[in-house]
Short mmCIF file of N, CA, C and O in Angstrom, two decimals:
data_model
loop_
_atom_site.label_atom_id
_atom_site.label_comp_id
_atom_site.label_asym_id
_atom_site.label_seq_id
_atom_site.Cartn_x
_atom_site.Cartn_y
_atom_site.Cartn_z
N UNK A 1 49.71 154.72 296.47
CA UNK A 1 50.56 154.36 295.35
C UNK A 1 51.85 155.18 295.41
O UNK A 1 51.85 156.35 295.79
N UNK A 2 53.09 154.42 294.97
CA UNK A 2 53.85 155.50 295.52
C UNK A 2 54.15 156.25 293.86
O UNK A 2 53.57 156.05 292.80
N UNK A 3 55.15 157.04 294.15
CA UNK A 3 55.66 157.78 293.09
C UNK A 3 56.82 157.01 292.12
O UNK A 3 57.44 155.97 292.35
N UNK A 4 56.88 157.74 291.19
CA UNK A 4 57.98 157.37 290.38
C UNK A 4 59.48 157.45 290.58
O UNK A 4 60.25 156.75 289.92
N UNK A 5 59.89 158.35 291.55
CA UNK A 5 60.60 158.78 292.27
C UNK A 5 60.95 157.59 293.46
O UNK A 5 62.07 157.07 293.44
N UNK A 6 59.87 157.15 294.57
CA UNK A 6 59.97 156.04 295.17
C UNK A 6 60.49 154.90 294.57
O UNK A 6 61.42 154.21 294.99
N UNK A 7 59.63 154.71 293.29
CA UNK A 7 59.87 153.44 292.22
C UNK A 7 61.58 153.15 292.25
O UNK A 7 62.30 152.26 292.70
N UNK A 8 61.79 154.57 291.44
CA UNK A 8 63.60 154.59 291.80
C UNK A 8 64.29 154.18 293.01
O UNK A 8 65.24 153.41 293.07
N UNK A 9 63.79 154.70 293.87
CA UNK A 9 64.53 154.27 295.31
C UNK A 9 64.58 153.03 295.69
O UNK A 9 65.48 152.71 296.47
N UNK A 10 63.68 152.11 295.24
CA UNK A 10 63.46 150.93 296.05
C UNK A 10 63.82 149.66 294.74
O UNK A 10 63.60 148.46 294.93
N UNK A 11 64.43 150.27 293.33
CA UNK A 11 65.22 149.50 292.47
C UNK A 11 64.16 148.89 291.42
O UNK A 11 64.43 148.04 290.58
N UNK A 12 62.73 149.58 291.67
CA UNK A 12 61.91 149.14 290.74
C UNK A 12 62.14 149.78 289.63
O UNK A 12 62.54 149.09 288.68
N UNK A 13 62.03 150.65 289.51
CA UNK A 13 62.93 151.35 287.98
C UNK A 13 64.28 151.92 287.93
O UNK A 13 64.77 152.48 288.91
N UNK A 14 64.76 151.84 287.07
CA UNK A 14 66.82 152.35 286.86
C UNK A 14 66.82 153.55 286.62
O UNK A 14 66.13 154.26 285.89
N UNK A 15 67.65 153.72 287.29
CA UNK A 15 67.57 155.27 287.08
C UNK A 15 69.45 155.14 287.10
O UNK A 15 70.16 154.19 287.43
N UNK A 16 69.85 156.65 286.56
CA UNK A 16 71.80 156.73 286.98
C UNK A 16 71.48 157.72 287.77
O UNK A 16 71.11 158.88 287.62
N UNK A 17 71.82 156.63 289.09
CA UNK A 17 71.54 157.28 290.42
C UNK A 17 73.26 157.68 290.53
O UNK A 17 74.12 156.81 290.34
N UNK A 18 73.59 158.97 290.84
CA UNK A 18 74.75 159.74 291.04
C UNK A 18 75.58 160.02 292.50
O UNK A 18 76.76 160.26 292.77
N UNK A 19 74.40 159.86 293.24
CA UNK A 19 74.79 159.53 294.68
C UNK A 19 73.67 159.04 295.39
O UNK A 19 72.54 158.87 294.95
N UNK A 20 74.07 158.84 296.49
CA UNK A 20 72.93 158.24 297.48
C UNK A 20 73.34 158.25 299.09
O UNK A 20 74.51 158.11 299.45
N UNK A 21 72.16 158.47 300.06
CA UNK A 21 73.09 158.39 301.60
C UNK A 21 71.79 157.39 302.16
O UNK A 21 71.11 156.47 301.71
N UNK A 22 71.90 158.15 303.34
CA UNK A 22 70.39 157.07 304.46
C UNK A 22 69.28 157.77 304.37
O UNK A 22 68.26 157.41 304.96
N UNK A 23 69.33 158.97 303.55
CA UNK A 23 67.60 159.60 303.37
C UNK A 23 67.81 160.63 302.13
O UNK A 23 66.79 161.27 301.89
N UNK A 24 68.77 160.89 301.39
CA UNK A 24 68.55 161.14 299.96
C UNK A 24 69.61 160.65 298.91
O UNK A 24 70.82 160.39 298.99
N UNK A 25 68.45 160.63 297.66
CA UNK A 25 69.47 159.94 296.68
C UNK A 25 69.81 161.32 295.28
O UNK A 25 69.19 162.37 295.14
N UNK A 26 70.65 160.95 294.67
CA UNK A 26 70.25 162.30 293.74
C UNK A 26 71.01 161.17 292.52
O UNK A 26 72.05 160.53 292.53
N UNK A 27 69.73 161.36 291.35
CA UNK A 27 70.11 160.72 290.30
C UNK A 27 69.78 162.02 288.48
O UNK A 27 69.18 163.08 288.30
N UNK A 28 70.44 161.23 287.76
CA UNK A 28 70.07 162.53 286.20
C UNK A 28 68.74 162.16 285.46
O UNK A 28 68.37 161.11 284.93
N UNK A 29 68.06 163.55 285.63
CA UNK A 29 67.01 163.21 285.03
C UNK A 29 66.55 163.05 283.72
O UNK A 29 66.81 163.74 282.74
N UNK A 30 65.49 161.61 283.85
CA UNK A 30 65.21 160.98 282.71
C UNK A 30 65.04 162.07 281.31
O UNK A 30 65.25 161.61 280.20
N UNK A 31 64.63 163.63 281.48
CA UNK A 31 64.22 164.22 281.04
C UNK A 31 64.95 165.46 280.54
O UNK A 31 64.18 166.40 280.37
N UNK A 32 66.09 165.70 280.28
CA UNK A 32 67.12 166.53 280.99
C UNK A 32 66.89 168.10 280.19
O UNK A 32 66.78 168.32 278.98
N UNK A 33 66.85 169.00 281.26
CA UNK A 33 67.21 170.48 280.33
C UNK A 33 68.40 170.96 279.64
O UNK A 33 68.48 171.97 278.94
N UNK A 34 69.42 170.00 279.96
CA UNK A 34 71.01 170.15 279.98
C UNK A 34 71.82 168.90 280.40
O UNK A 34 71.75 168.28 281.45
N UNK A 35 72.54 168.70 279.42
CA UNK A 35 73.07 167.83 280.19
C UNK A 35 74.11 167.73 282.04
O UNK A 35 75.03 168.40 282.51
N UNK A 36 73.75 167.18 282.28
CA UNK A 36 73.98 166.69 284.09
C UNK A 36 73.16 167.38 284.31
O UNK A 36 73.64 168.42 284.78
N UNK A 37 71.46 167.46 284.20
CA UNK A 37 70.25 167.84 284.68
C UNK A 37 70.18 166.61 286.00
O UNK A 37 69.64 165.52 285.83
N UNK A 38 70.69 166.97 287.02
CA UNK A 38 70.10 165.96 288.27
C UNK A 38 68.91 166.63 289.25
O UNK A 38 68.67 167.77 289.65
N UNK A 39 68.47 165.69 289.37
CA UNK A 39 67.59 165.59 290.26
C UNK A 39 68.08 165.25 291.85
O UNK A 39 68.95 164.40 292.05
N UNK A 40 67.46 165.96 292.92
CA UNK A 40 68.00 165.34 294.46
C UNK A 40 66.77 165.22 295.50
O UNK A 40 66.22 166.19 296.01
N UNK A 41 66.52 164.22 295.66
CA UNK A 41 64.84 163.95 296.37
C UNK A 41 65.39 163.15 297.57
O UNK A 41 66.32 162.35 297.60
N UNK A 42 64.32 163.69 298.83
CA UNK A 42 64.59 162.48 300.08
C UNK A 42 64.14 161.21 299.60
O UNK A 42 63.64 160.97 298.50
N UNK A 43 64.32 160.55 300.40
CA UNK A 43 64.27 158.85 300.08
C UNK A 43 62.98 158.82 300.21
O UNK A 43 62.30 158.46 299.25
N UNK A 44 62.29 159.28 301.68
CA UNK A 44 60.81 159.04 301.51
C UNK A 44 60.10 160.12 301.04
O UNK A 44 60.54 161.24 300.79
N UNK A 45 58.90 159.68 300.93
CA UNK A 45 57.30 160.92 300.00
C UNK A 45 57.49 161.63 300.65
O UNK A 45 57.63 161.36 301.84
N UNK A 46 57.61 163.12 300.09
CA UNK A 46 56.54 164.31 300.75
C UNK A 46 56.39 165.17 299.96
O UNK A 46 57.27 165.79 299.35
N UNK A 47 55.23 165.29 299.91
CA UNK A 47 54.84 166.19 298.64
C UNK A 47 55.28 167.30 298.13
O UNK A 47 55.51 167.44 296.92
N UNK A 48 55.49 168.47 299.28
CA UNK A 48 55.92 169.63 298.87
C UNK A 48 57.17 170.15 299.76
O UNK A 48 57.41 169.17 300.46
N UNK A 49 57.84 170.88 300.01
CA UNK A 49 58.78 171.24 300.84
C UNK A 49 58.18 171.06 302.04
O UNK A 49 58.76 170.48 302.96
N UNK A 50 57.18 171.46 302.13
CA UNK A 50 55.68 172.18 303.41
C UNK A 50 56.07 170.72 304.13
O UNK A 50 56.92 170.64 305.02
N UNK A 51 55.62 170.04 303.81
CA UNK A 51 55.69 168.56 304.12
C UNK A 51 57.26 168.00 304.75
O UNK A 51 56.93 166.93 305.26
N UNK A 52 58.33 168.10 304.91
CA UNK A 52 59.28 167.82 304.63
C UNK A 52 60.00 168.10 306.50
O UNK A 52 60.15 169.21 307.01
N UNK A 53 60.24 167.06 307.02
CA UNK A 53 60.87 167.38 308.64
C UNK A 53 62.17 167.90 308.29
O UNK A 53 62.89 167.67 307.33
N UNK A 54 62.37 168.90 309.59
CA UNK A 54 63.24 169.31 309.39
C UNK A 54 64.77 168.57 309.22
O UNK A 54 65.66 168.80 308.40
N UNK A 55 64.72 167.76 310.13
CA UNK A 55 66.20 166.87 309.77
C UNK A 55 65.98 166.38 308.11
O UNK A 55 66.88 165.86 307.45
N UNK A 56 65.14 166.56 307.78
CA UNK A 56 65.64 165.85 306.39
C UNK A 56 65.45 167.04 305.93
O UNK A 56 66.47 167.38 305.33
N UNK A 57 64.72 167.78 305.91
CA UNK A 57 65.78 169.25 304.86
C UNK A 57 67.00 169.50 304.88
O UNK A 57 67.67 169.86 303.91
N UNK A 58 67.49 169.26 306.31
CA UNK A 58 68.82 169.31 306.56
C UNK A 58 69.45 168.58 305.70
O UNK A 58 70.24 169.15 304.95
N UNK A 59 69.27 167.24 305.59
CA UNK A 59 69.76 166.44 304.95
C UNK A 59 69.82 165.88 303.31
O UNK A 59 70.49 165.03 302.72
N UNK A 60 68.58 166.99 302.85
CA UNK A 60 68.01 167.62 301.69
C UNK A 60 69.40 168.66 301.08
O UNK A 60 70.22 168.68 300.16
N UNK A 61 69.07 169.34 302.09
CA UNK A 61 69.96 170.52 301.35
C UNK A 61 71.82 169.98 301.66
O UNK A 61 72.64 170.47 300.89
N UNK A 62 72.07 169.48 302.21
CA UNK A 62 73.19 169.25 302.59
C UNK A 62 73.97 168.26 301.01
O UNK A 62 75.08 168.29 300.50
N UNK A 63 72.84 167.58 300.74
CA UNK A 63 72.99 166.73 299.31
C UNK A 63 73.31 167.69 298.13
O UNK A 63 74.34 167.83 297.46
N UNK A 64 72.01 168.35 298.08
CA UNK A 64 72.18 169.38 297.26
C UNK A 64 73.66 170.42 297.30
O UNK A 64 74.25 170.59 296.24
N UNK A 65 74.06 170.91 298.25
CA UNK A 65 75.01 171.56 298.87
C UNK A 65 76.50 170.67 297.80
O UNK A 65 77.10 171.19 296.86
N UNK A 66 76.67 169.63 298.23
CA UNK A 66 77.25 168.48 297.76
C UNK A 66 77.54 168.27 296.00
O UNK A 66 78.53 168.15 295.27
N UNK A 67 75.85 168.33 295.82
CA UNK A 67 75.79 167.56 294.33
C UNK A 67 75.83 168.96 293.48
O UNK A 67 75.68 168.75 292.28
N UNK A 68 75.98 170.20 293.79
CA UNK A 68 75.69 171.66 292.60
C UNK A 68 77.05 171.52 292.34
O UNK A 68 77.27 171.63 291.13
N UNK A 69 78.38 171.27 293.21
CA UNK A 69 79.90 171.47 292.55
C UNK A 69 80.23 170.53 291.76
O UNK A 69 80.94 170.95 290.86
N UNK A 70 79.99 169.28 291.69
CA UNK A 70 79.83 168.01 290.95
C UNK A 70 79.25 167.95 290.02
O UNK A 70 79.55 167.28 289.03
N UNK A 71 78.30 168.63 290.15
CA UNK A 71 77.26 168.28 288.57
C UNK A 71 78.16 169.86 287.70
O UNK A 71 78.76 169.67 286.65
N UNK A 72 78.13 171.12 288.25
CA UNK A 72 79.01 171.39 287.32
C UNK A 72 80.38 171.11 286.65
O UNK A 72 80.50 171.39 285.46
N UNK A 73 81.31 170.63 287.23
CA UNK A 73 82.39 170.17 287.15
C UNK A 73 82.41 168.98 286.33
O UNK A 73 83.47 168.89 285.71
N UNK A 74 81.47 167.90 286.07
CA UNK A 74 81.43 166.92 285.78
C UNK A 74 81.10 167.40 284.13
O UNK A 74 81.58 166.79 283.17
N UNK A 75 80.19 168.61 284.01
CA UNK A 75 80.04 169.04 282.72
C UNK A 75 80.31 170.17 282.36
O UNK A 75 79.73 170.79 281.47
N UNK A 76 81.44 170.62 283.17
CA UNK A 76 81.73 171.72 282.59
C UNK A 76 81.13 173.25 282.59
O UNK A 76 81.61 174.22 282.00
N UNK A 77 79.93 173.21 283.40
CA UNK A 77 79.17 174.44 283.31
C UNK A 77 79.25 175.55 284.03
O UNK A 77 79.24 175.57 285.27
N UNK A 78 79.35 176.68 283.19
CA UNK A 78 79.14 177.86 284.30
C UNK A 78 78.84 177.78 284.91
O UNK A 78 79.58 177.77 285.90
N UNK A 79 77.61 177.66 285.05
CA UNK A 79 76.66 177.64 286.35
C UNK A 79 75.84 176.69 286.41
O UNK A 79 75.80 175.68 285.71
N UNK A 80 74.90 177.15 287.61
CA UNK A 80 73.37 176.00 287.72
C UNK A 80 72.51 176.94 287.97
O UNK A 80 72.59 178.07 288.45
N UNK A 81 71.42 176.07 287.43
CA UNK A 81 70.19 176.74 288.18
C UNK A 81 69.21 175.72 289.34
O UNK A 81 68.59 174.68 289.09
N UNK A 82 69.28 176.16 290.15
CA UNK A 82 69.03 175.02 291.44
C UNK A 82 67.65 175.46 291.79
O UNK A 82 67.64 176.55 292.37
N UNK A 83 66.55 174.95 291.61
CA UNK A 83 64.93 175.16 292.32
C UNK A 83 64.07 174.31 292.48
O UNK A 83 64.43 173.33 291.82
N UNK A 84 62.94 174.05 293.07
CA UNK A 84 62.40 173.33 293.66
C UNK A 84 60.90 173.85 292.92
O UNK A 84 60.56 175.03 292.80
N UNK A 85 60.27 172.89 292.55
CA UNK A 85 58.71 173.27 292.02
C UNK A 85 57.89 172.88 293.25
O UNK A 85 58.18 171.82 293.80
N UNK A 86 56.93 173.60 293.73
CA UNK A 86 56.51 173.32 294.87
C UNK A 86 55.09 173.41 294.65
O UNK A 86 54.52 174.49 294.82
N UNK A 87 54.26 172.03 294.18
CA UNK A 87 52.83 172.03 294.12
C UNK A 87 52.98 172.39 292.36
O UNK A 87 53.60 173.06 291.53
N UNK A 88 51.61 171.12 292.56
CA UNK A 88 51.04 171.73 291.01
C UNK A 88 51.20 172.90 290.49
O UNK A 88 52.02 173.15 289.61
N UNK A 89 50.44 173.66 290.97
CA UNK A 89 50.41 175.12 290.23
C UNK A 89 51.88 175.58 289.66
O UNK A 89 52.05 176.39 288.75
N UNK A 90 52.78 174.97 290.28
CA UNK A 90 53.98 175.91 290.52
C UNK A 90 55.04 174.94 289.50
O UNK A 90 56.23 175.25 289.37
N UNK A 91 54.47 173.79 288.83
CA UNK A 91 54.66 173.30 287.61
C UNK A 91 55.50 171.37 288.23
O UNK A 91 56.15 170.59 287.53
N UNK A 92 55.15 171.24 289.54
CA UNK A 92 55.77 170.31 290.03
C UNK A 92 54.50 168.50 289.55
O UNK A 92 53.35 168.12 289.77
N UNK A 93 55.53 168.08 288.95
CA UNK A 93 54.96 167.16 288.06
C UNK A 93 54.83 165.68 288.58
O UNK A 93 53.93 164.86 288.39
N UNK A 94 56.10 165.59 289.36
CA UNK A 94 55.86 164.40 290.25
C UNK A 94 55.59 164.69 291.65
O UNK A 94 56.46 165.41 292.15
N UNK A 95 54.49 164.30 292.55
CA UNK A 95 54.19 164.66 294.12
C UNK A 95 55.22 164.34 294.81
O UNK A 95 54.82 164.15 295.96
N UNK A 96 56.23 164.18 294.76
CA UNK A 96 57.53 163.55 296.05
C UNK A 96 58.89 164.93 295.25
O UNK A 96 59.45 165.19 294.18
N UNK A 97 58.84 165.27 296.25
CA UNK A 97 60.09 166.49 296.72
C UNK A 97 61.03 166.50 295.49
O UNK A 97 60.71 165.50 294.85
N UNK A 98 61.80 166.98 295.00
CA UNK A 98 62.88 166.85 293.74
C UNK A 98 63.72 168.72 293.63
O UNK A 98 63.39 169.80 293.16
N UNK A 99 64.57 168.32 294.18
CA UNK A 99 65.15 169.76 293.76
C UNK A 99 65.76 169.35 292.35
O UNK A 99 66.34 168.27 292.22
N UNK A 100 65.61 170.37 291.18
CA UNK A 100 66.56 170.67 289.63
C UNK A 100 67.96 171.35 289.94
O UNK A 100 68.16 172.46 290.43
N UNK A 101 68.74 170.52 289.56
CA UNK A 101 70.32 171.30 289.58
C UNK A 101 70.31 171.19 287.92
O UNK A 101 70.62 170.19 287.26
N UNK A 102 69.90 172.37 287.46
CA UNK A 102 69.85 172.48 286.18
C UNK A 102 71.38 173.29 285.43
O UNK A 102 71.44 174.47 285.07
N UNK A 103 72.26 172.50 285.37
CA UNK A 103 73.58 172.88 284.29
C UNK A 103 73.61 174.26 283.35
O UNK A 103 73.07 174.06 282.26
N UNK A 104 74.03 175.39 283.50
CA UNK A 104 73.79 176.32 282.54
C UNK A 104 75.13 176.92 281.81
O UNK A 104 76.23 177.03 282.36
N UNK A 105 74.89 177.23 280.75
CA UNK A 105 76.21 177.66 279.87
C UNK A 105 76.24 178.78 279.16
O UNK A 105 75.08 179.10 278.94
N UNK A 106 77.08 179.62 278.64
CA UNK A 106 77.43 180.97 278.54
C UNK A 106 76.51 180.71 277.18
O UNK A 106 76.97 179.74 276.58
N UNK A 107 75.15 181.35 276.39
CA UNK A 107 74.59 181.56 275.73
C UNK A 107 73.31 180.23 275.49
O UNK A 107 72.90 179.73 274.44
N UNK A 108 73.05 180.03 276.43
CA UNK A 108 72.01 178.46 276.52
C UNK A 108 70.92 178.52 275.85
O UNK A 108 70.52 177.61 275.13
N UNK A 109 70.16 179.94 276.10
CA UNK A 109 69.14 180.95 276.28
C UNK A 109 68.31 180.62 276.69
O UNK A 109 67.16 180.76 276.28
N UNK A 110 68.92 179.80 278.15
CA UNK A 110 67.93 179.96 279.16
C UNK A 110 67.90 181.07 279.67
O UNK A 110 68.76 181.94 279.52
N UNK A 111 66.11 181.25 280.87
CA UNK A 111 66.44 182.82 281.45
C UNK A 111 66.84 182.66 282.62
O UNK A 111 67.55 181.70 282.94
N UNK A 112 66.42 183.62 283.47
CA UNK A 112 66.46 183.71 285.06
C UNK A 112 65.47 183.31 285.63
O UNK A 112 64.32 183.40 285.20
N UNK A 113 65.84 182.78 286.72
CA UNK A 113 64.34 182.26 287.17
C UNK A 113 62.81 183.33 287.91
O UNK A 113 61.81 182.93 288.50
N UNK A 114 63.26 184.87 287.51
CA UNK A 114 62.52 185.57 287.76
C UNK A 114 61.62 185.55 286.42
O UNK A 114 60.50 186.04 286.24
N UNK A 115 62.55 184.77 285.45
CA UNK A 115 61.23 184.66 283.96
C UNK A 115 60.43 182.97 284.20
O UNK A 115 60.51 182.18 283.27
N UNK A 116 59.81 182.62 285.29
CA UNK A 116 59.58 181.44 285.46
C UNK A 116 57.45 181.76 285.60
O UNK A 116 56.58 180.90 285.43
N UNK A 117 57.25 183.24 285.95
CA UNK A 117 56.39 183.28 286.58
C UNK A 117 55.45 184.65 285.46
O UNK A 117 54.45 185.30 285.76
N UNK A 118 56.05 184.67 284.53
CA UNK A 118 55.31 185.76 283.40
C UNK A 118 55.56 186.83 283.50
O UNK A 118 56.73 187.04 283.82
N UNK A 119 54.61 188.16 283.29
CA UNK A 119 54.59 189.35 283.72
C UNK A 119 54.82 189.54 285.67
O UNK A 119 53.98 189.04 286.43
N UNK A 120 55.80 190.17 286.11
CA UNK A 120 55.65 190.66 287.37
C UNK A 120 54.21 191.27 288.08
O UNK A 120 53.48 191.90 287.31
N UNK A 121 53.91 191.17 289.01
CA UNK A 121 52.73 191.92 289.29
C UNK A 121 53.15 193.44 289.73
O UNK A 121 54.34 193.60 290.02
N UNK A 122 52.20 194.64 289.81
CA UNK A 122 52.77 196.05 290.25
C UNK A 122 51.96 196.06 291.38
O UNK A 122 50.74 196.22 291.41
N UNK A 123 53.16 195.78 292.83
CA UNK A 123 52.40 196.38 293.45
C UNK A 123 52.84 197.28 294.10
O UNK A 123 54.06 197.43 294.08
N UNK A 124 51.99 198.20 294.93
CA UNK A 124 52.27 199.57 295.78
C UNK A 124 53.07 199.53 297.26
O UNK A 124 52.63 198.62 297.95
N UNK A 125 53.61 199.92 297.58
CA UNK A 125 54.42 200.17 299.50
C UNK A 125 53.13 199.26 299.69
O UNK A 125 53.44 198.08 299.58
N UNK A 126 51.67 199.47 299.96
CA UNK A 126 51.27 199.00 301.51
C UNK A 126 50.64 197.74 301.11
O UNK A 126 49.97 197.00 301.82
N UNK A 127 51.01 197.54 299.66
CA UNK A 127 50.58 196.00 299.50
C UNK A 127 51.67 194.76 299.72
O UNK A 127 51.60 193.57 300.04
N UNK A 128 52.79 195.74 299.34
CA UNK A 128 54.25 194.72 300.00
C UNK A 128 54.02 194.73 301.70
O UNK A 128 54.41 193.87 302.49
N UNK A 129 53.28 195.97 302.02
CA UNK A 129 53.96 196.16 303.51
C UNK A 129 52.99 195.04 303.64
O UNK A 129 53.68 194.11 304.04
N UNK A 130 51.86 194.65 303.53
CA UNK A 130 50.82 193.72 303.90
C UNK A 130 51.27 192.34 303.92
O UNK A 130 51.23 191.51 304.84
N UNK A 131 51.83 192.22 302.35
CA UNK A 131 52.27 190.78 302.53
C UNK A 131 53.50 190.40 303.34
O UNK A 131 53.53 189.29 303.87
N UNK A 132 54.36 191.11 303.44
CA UNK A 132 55.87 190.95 304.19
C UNK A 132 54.96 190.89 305.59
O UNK A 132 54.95 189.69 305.85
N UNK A 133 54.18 191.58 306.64
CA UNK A 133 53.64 191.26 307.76
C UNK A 133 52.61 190.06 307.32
O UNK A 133 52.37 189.63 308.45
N UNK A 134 52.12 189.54 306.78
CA UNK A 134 51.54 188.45 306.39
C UNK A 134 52.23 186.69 306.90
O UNK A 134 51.94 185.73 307.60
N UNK A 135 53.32 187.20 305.94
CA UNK A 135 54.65 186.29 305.46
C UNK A 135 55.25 186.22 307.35
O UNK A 135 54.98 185.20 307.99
N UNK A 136 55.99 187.31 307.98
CA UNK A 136 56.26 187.24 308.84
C UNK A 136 55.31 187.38 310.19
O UNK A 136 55.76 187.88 311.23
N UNK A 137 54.02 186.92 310.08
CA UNK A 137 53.58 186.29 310.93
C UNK A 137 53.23 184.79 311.02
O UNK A 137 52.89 184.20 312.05
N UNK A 138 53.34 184.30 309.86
CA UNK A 138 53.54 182.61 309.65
C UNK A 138 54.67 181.59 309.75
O UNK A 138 54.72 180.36 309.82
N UNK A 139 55.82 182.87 309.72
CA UNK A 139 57.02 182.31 310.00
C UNK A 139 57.41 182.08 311.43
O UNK A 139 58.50 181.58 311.71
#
């Protein structure tokens, strides 16, 4: 079954699609945190970044790259906040790829996205040292 996201792509549901190329489209989401809340997803499924070939990250981020000066400009905003929910846990609601170019403005009271994840955990030198050799042996 595909996604809701697909649905969009292929003209089964309307969306205000904002741009579009040969493998991503980036449209405002139905749902918005701000206004010019867009969304930027490859054309086809993949669930998580994990999933995702490299030419089309390329072509992922290159959109994105594109659509963060536009979507502020278009509304005016200081800034953005640009992230990717990756997997359930991590609060990602539809299974097909979606980066948030989320619009932000001088007193929004939104936070940082280091307040996305609760209390920090404490950990010690050899538990970082563990995971950083962890991390950089998978890379």
């Amino acid at each position: 079954m595909s996604t809701i996201f697909t649905q969009i792509v292929e003209g089964e549901i309307p969306a205000r699609i904002v741009y579009e190329d040969e493998t991503t489209v980036a449209f405002l989401d139905a749902n918005p945190l701000a206004p010019g809340h867009t969304l930027v997803i490859p054309k086809d499924e993949y669930e998580r970044l994990n999933d995702v070939p490299a030419d089309v990250a390329t072509d992922l981020y290159d959109t994105i790259h594109r659509m963060v000066p536009a979507v502020e400009d278009a509304v005016d905003a200081d800034a953005t906040t640009v992230a990717f929910n990756n997997g359930e846990e991590a609060g990602q609601e539809v299974p097909h790829v979606h980066c948030h170019i989320v619009p932000r403005f001088e007193g929004d009271g939104g936070g940082p996205i280091h307040a996305v994840a609760g209390e920090a955990p404490d950990l010690d030198d050899d538990e970082l040292d563990e995971i950083a050799a962890g991390i950089e042996s998978e890379a």
